[in-house]
mmCIF file of C-alpha atoms in Angstrom:
data_model
loop_
_atom_site.group_PDB
_atom_site.id
_atom_site.type_symbol
_atom_site.label_atom_id
_atom_site.label_comp_id
_atom_site.label_asym_id
_atom_site.label_seq_id
_atom_site.Cartn_x
_atom_site.Cartn_y
_atom_site.Cartn_z
ATOM 1 C CA LEU A 25 0.000 0.000 0.000
ATOM 2 C CA GLY A 26 2.959 2.358 -0.014
ATOM 3 C CA ASP A 27 4.691 4.314 2.679
ATOM 4 C CA ALA A 28 3.394 6.419 5.535
ATOM 5 C CA ALA A 29 5.357 9.254 7.078
ATOM 6 C CA ASN A 30 5.990 8.890 10.775
ATOM 7 C CA ALA A 31 6.137 11.741 13.278
ATOM 8 C CA GLY A 32 9.780 12.482 12.413
ATOM 9 C CA GLY A 33 9.045 12.733 8.694
ATOM 10 C CA ALA A 34 10.905 9.521 7.793
ATOM 11 C CA LYS A 35 9.074 6.976 5.670
ATOM 12 C CA ARG A 36 8.043 3.666 7.160
ATOM 13 C CA PRO A 37 6.214 0.934 5.277
ATOM 14 C CA LEU A 38 2.506 0.873 5.913
ATOM 15 C CA LYS A 39 1.595 -2.677 6.840
ATOM 16 C CA PHE A 40 -1.759 -4.060 7.814
ATOM 17 C CA ALA A 41 -2.031 -7.145 9.971
ATOM 18 C CA HIS A 42 -5.021 -9.206 8.953
ATOM 19 C CA HIS A 43 -7.405 -10.081 11.763
ATOM 20 C CA ARG A 44 -10.562 -11.997 11.140
ATOM 21 C CA VAL A 45 -13.292 -10.104 12.948
ATOM 22 C CA ARG A 46 -16.700 -11.550 12.213
ATOM 23 C CA THR A 47 -18.704 -10.396 15.215
ATOM 24 C CA ILE A 48 -18.891 -7.265 17.302
ATOM 25 C CA GLN A 49 -17.363 -9.296 20.146
ATOM 26 C CA ASP A 50 -14.360 -10.067 17.899
ATOM 27 C CA ARG A 51 -13.953 -6.366 17.086
ATOM 28 C CA VAL A 52 -14.171 -5.289 20.712
ATOM 29 C CA ALA A 53 -11.750 -8.054 21.742
ATOM 30 C CA LEU A 54 -9.216 -6.808 19.172
ATOM 31 C CA VAL A 55 -9.571 -3.200 20.357
ATOM 32 C CA HIS A 56 -9.102 -4.395 23.944
ATOM 33 C CA GLN A 57 -6.093 -6.532 22.997
ATOM 34 C CA GLN A 58 -4.413 -3.486 21.444
ATOM 35 C CA MET A 59 -5.425 -1.312 24.393
ATOM 36 C CA ILE A 60 -3.918 -3.745 26.900
ATOM 37 C CA ALA A 61 -0.689 -4.053 24.907
ATOM 38 C CA GLY A 62 -0.594 -0.262 24.547
ATOM 39 C CA THR A 63 -0.845 0.133 28.315
ATOM 40 C CA LYS A 64 2.636 -1.405 28.540
ATOM 41 C CA ASP A 65 4.087 0.427 25.521
ATOM 42 C CA PRO A 66 6.858 2.817 26.664
ATOM 43 C CA LYS A 67 5.599 5.609 24.350
ATOM 44 C CA VAL A 68 2.075 5.444 25.737
ATOM 45 C CA TYR A 69 3.206 4.957 29.341
ATOM 46 C CA SER A 70 5.558 7.948 29.097
ATOM 47 C CA LEU A 71 3.012 10.192 27.414
ATOM 48 C CA ALA A 72 0.420 9.590 30.136
ATOM 49 C CA ARG A 73 2.935 10.576 32.795
ATOM 50 C CA GLU A 74 4.137 13.575 30.791
ATOM 51 C CA VAL A 75 0.562 14.872 30.518
ATOM 52 C CA LEU A 76 -0.202 14.380 34.209
ATOM 53 C CA SER A 77 3.098 15.824 35.441
ATOM 54 C CA ARG A 78 2.671 19.188 33.702
ATOM 55 C CA LYS A 79 2.780 22.232 35.916
ATOM 56 C CA SER A 80 1.016 25.553 35.887
ATOM 57 C CA GLY A 81 3.399 27.778 37.812
ATOM 58 C CA ASP A 82 4.317 25.912 40.990
ATOM 59 C CA SER A 83 1.202 23.730 40.981
ATOM 60 C CA TRP A 84 0.302 20.607 39.048
ATOM 61 C CA SER A 85 -1.988 21.324 36.099
ATOM 62 C CA VAL A 86 -4.083 18.397 37.330
ATOM 63 C CA ALA A 87 -4.165 18.069 41.101
ATOM 64 C CA GLU A 88 -3.002 14.787 42.573
ATOM 65 C CA LYS A 89 -5.871 12.298 43.033
ATOM 66 C CA ASP A 90 -8.183 14.405 40.811
ATOM 67 C CA HIS A 91 -9.287 11.381 38.818
ATOM 68 C CA LYS A 92 -11.816 13.235 36.693
ATOM 69 C CA GLY A 93 -9.125 15.827 35.921
ATOM 70 C CA GLU A 94 -6.683 13.062 34.974
ATOM 71 C CA VAL A 95 -8.961 11.297 32.490
ATOM 72 C CA THR A 96 -10.044 14.674 31.099
ATOM 73 C CA ALA A 97 -6.411 15.743 30.603
ATOM 74 C CA LEU A 98 -5.613 12.464 28.823
ATOM 75 C CA PHE A 99 -8.748 12.830 26.683
ATOM 76 C CA ASN A 100 -7.761 16.397 25.757
ATOM 77 C CA GLU A 101 -4.254 15.230 24.826
ATOM 78 C CA VAL A 102 -5.662 12.631 22.440
ATOM 79 C CA ARG A 103 -7.993 15.251 20.922
ATOM 80 C CA LYS A 104 -4.998 17.575 20.472
ATOM 81 C CA ARG A 105 -2.718 14.963 18.887
ATOM 82 C CA VAL A 106 -5.085 12.755 16.866
ATOM 83 C CA ARG A 107 -7.407 13.743 14.031
ATOM 84 C CA TYR A 108 -10.465 11.581 13.414
ATOM 85 C CA THR A 109 -10.082 9.897 10.033
ATOM 86 C CA TRP A 110 -12.130 7.105 8.470
ATOM 87 C CA ASP A 111 -10.681 3.705 7.706
ATOM 88 C CA PRO A 112 -9.938 2.802 4.083
ATOM 89 C CA THR A 113 -13.025 2.164 1.944
ATOM 90 C CA ASP A 114 -14.368 -1.365 2.487
ATOM 91 C CA TYR A 115 -11.625 -2.249 4.977
ATOM 92 C CA ASP A 116 -11.722 -2.078 8.763
ATOM 93 C CA ALA A 117 -8.154 -1.218 9.770
ATOM 94 C CA PHE A 118 -6.965 -1.428 13.373
ATOM 95 C CA GLN A 119 -3.928 0.475 14.676
ATOM 96 C CA THR A 120 -1.940 0.024 17.846
ATOM 97 C CA PRO A 121 -1.990 2.973 20.245
ATOM 98 C CA ALA A 122 1.675 3.754 19.440
ATOM 99 C CA ARG A 123 0.925 3.740 15.711
ATOM 100 C CA THR A 124 -2.038 6.061 16.283
ATOM 101 C CA LEU A 125 0.257 8.505 18.090
ATOM 102 C CA GLU A 126 2.810 8.190 15.321
ATOM 103 C CA MET A 127 0.320 8.771 12.503
ATOM 104 C CA GLY A 128 -1.827 11.359 14.284
ATOM 105 C CA THR A 129 -5.045 9.902 12.820
ATOM 106 C CA ALA A 130 -7.596 7.389 14.046
ATOM 107 C CA ASP A 131 -11.140 6.225 13.693
ATOM 108 C CA CYS A 132 -13.305 5.497 16.727
ATOM 109 C CA ASP A 133 -11.815 2.078 17.546
ATOM 110 C CA ASP A 134 -8.211 3.322 17.292
ATOM 111 C CA GLY A 135 -8.968 6.406 19.403
ATOM 112 C CA THR A 136 -10.660 4.210 21.989
ATOM 113 C CA SER A 137 -7.652 1.896 22.066
ATOM 114 C CA LEU A 138 -5.194 4.781 22.541
ATOM 115 C CA LEU A 139 -7.211 6.650 25.165
ATOM 116 C CA GLY A 140 -7.924 3.423 27.033
ATOM 117 C CA ALA A 141 -4.213 2.533 27.070
ATOM 118 C CA LEU A 142 -3.320 5.995 28.395
ATOM 119 C CA CYS A 143 -5.960 5.824 31.136
ATOM 120 C CA ARG A 144 -5.075 2.259 32.110
ATOM 121 C CA SER A 145 -1.356 3.095 32.249
ATOM 122 C CA VAL A 146 -2.044 5.454 35.165
ATOM 123 C CA GLY A 147 -4.445 3.147 36.971
ATOM 124 C CA HIS A 148 -7.900 4.068 35.693
ATOM 125 C CA GLN A 149 -10.472 1.348 35.123
ATOM 126 C CA VAL A 150 -12.058 1.605 31.682
ATOM 127 C CA ARG A 151 -14.726 -0.048 29.567
ATOM 128 C CA SER A 152 -15.652 0.163 25.927
ATOM 129 C CA ARG A 153 -19.147 1.226 25.014
ATOM 130 C CA ILE A 154 -20.558 0.252 21.639
ATOM 131 C CA VAL A 155 -23.672 1.720 20.105
ATOM 132 C CA GLN A 156 -25.909 1.187 17.149
ATOM 133 C CA THR A 157 -27.470 4.458 16.165
ATOM 134 C CA LYS A 158 -30.947 4.658 14.682
ATOM 135 C CA GLY A 159 -30.850 4.038 10.947
ATOM 136 C CA ALA A 160 -27.563 2.087 11.053
ATOM 137 C CA PRO A 161 -27.815 -1.585 10.025
ATOM 138 C CA THR A 162 -25.459 -2.781 12.774
ATOM 139 C CA TRP A 163 -23.228 -1.627 15.639
ATOM 140 C CA ASN A 164 -21.472 1.452 14.264
ATOM 141 C CA HIS A 165 -19.578 3.250 17.031
ATOM 142 C CA ILE A 166 -17.272 2.556 19.964
ATOM 143 C CA TYR A 167 -15.905 4.854 22.641
ATOM 144 C CA LEU A 168 -14.413 4.691 26.100
ATOM 145 C CA ILE A 169 -15.981 5.082 29.501
ATOM 146 C CA ALA A 170 -13.720 5.543 32.527
ATOM 147 C CA LYS A 171 -14.552 4.960 36.167
ATOM 148 C CA VAL A 172 -14.389 8.210 38.096
ATOM 149 C CA GLY A 173 -15.357 7.651 41.706
ATOM 150 C CA SER A 174 -18.574 5.649 41.618
ATOM 151 C CA THR A 175 -19.672 6.762 38.138
ATOM 152 C CA TRP A 176 -18.610 6.019 34.565
ATOM 153 C CA MET A 177 -17.533 9.011 32.484
ATOM 154 C CA PRO A 178 -17.920 8.838 28.688
ATOM 155 C CA LEU A 179 -14.828 9.782 26.672
ATOM 156 C CA ASP A 180 -15.316 9.890 22.909
ATOM 157 C CA PRO A 181 -12.192 11.292 21.234
ATOM 158 C CA SER A 182 -13.669 10.781 17.753
ATOM 159 C CA VAL A 183 -15.968 13.806 18.016
ATOM 160 C CA ASP A 184 -15.253 17.475 18.644
ATOM 161 C CA LYS A 185 -17.048 17.479 21.986
ATOM 162 C CA PRO A 186 -15.743 17.775 25.552
ATOM 163 C CA ALA A 187 -14.959 14.886 27.881
ATOM 164 C CA GLY A 188 -18.226 13.598 29.312
ATOM 165 C CA TRP A 189 -20.178 13.929 26.050
ATOM 166 C CA GLU A 190 -21.671 10.843 24.475
ATOM 167 C CA VAL A 191 -24.060 9.932 21.693
ATOM 168 C CA PRO A 192 -27.480 11.317 22.697
ATOM 169 C CA ARG A 193 -29.780 8.528 23.912
ATOM 170 C CA GLU A 194 -32.508 9.529 21.468
ATOM 171 C CA MET A 195 -30.113 8.613 18.619
ATOM 172 C CA VAL A 196 -29.227 5.199 20.085
ATOM 173 C CA LEU A 197 -31.007 2.009 19.090
ATOM 174 C CA LYS A 198 -28.751 -0.368 21.098
ATOM 175 C CA MET A 199 -25.897 0.105 23.560
ATOM 176 C CA LYS A 200 -23.596 -2.357 25.303
ATOM 177 C CA ASP A 201 -20.578 -2.003 27.604
ATOM 178 C CA PHE A 202 -17.560 -4.330 27.637
ATOM 179 C CA ASP A 203 -15.092 -4.608 30.515
ATOM 180 C CA VAL A 204 -11.433 -4.416 29.543
ATOM 181 C CA VAL A 205 -9.859 -7.463 31.151
ATOM 182 C CA GLU A 206 -6.273 -8.529 30.656
ATOM 183 C CA GLY A 207 -6.163 -12.080 29.353
ATOM 184 C CA GLY A 208 -9.914 -11.973 28.713
#
C-alpha cells in the first residue's frame, strides 16, 4: 500500500495485519487486545505521565488524586494529537496505540484503544461502550468510559465534543458495555 510518514518525517512501510473479525465481540476483543498491549508500551506509558506531570506555575496542572481531571487531561491530549479519520473504503483497519500517536489519525476504535491505554497506564479502570445508532444496520460506534469515583464518564475522542459527552440517547437504538480485562 505504499509508505506512511511517521512523526519524524521519515518513511516507514505501511503494513496491515489481517485479523478476522466476524462479530462485534471479535472487534471489541481486538480493540481491547491493542489497548492492553498499549498500556505497557513505553511511548504510551511515558506520554500519560508527561501529561499528568505538567505544571502551571508551581502547581500541578491536574491536582493529585483528581481522577476526573486526569482522564479529562488524557482525553484532551488525544484530541490535540489525533485527528479523526475514516478507515480505508471497504476495509476495517486497526492500529496500535503507538501507531495512532505516530500517525496522528484514528477512527473510533483506534482512538478508543489509545485513550484506554493511556488511562489504564495510570491506573484508571475503563470499559468500551458500543452503540448502534438509529438508521444504522449494525453496531457502528465505539468509545471509552472511565470509572471516576462511583460513576462512569464517557470519553469519545472521535468527536469534537468535551470529555463527558456521548451519543445522545434519542439517537441510540442499542448500547452495550464491555469490561477491559487482561487475558480476557
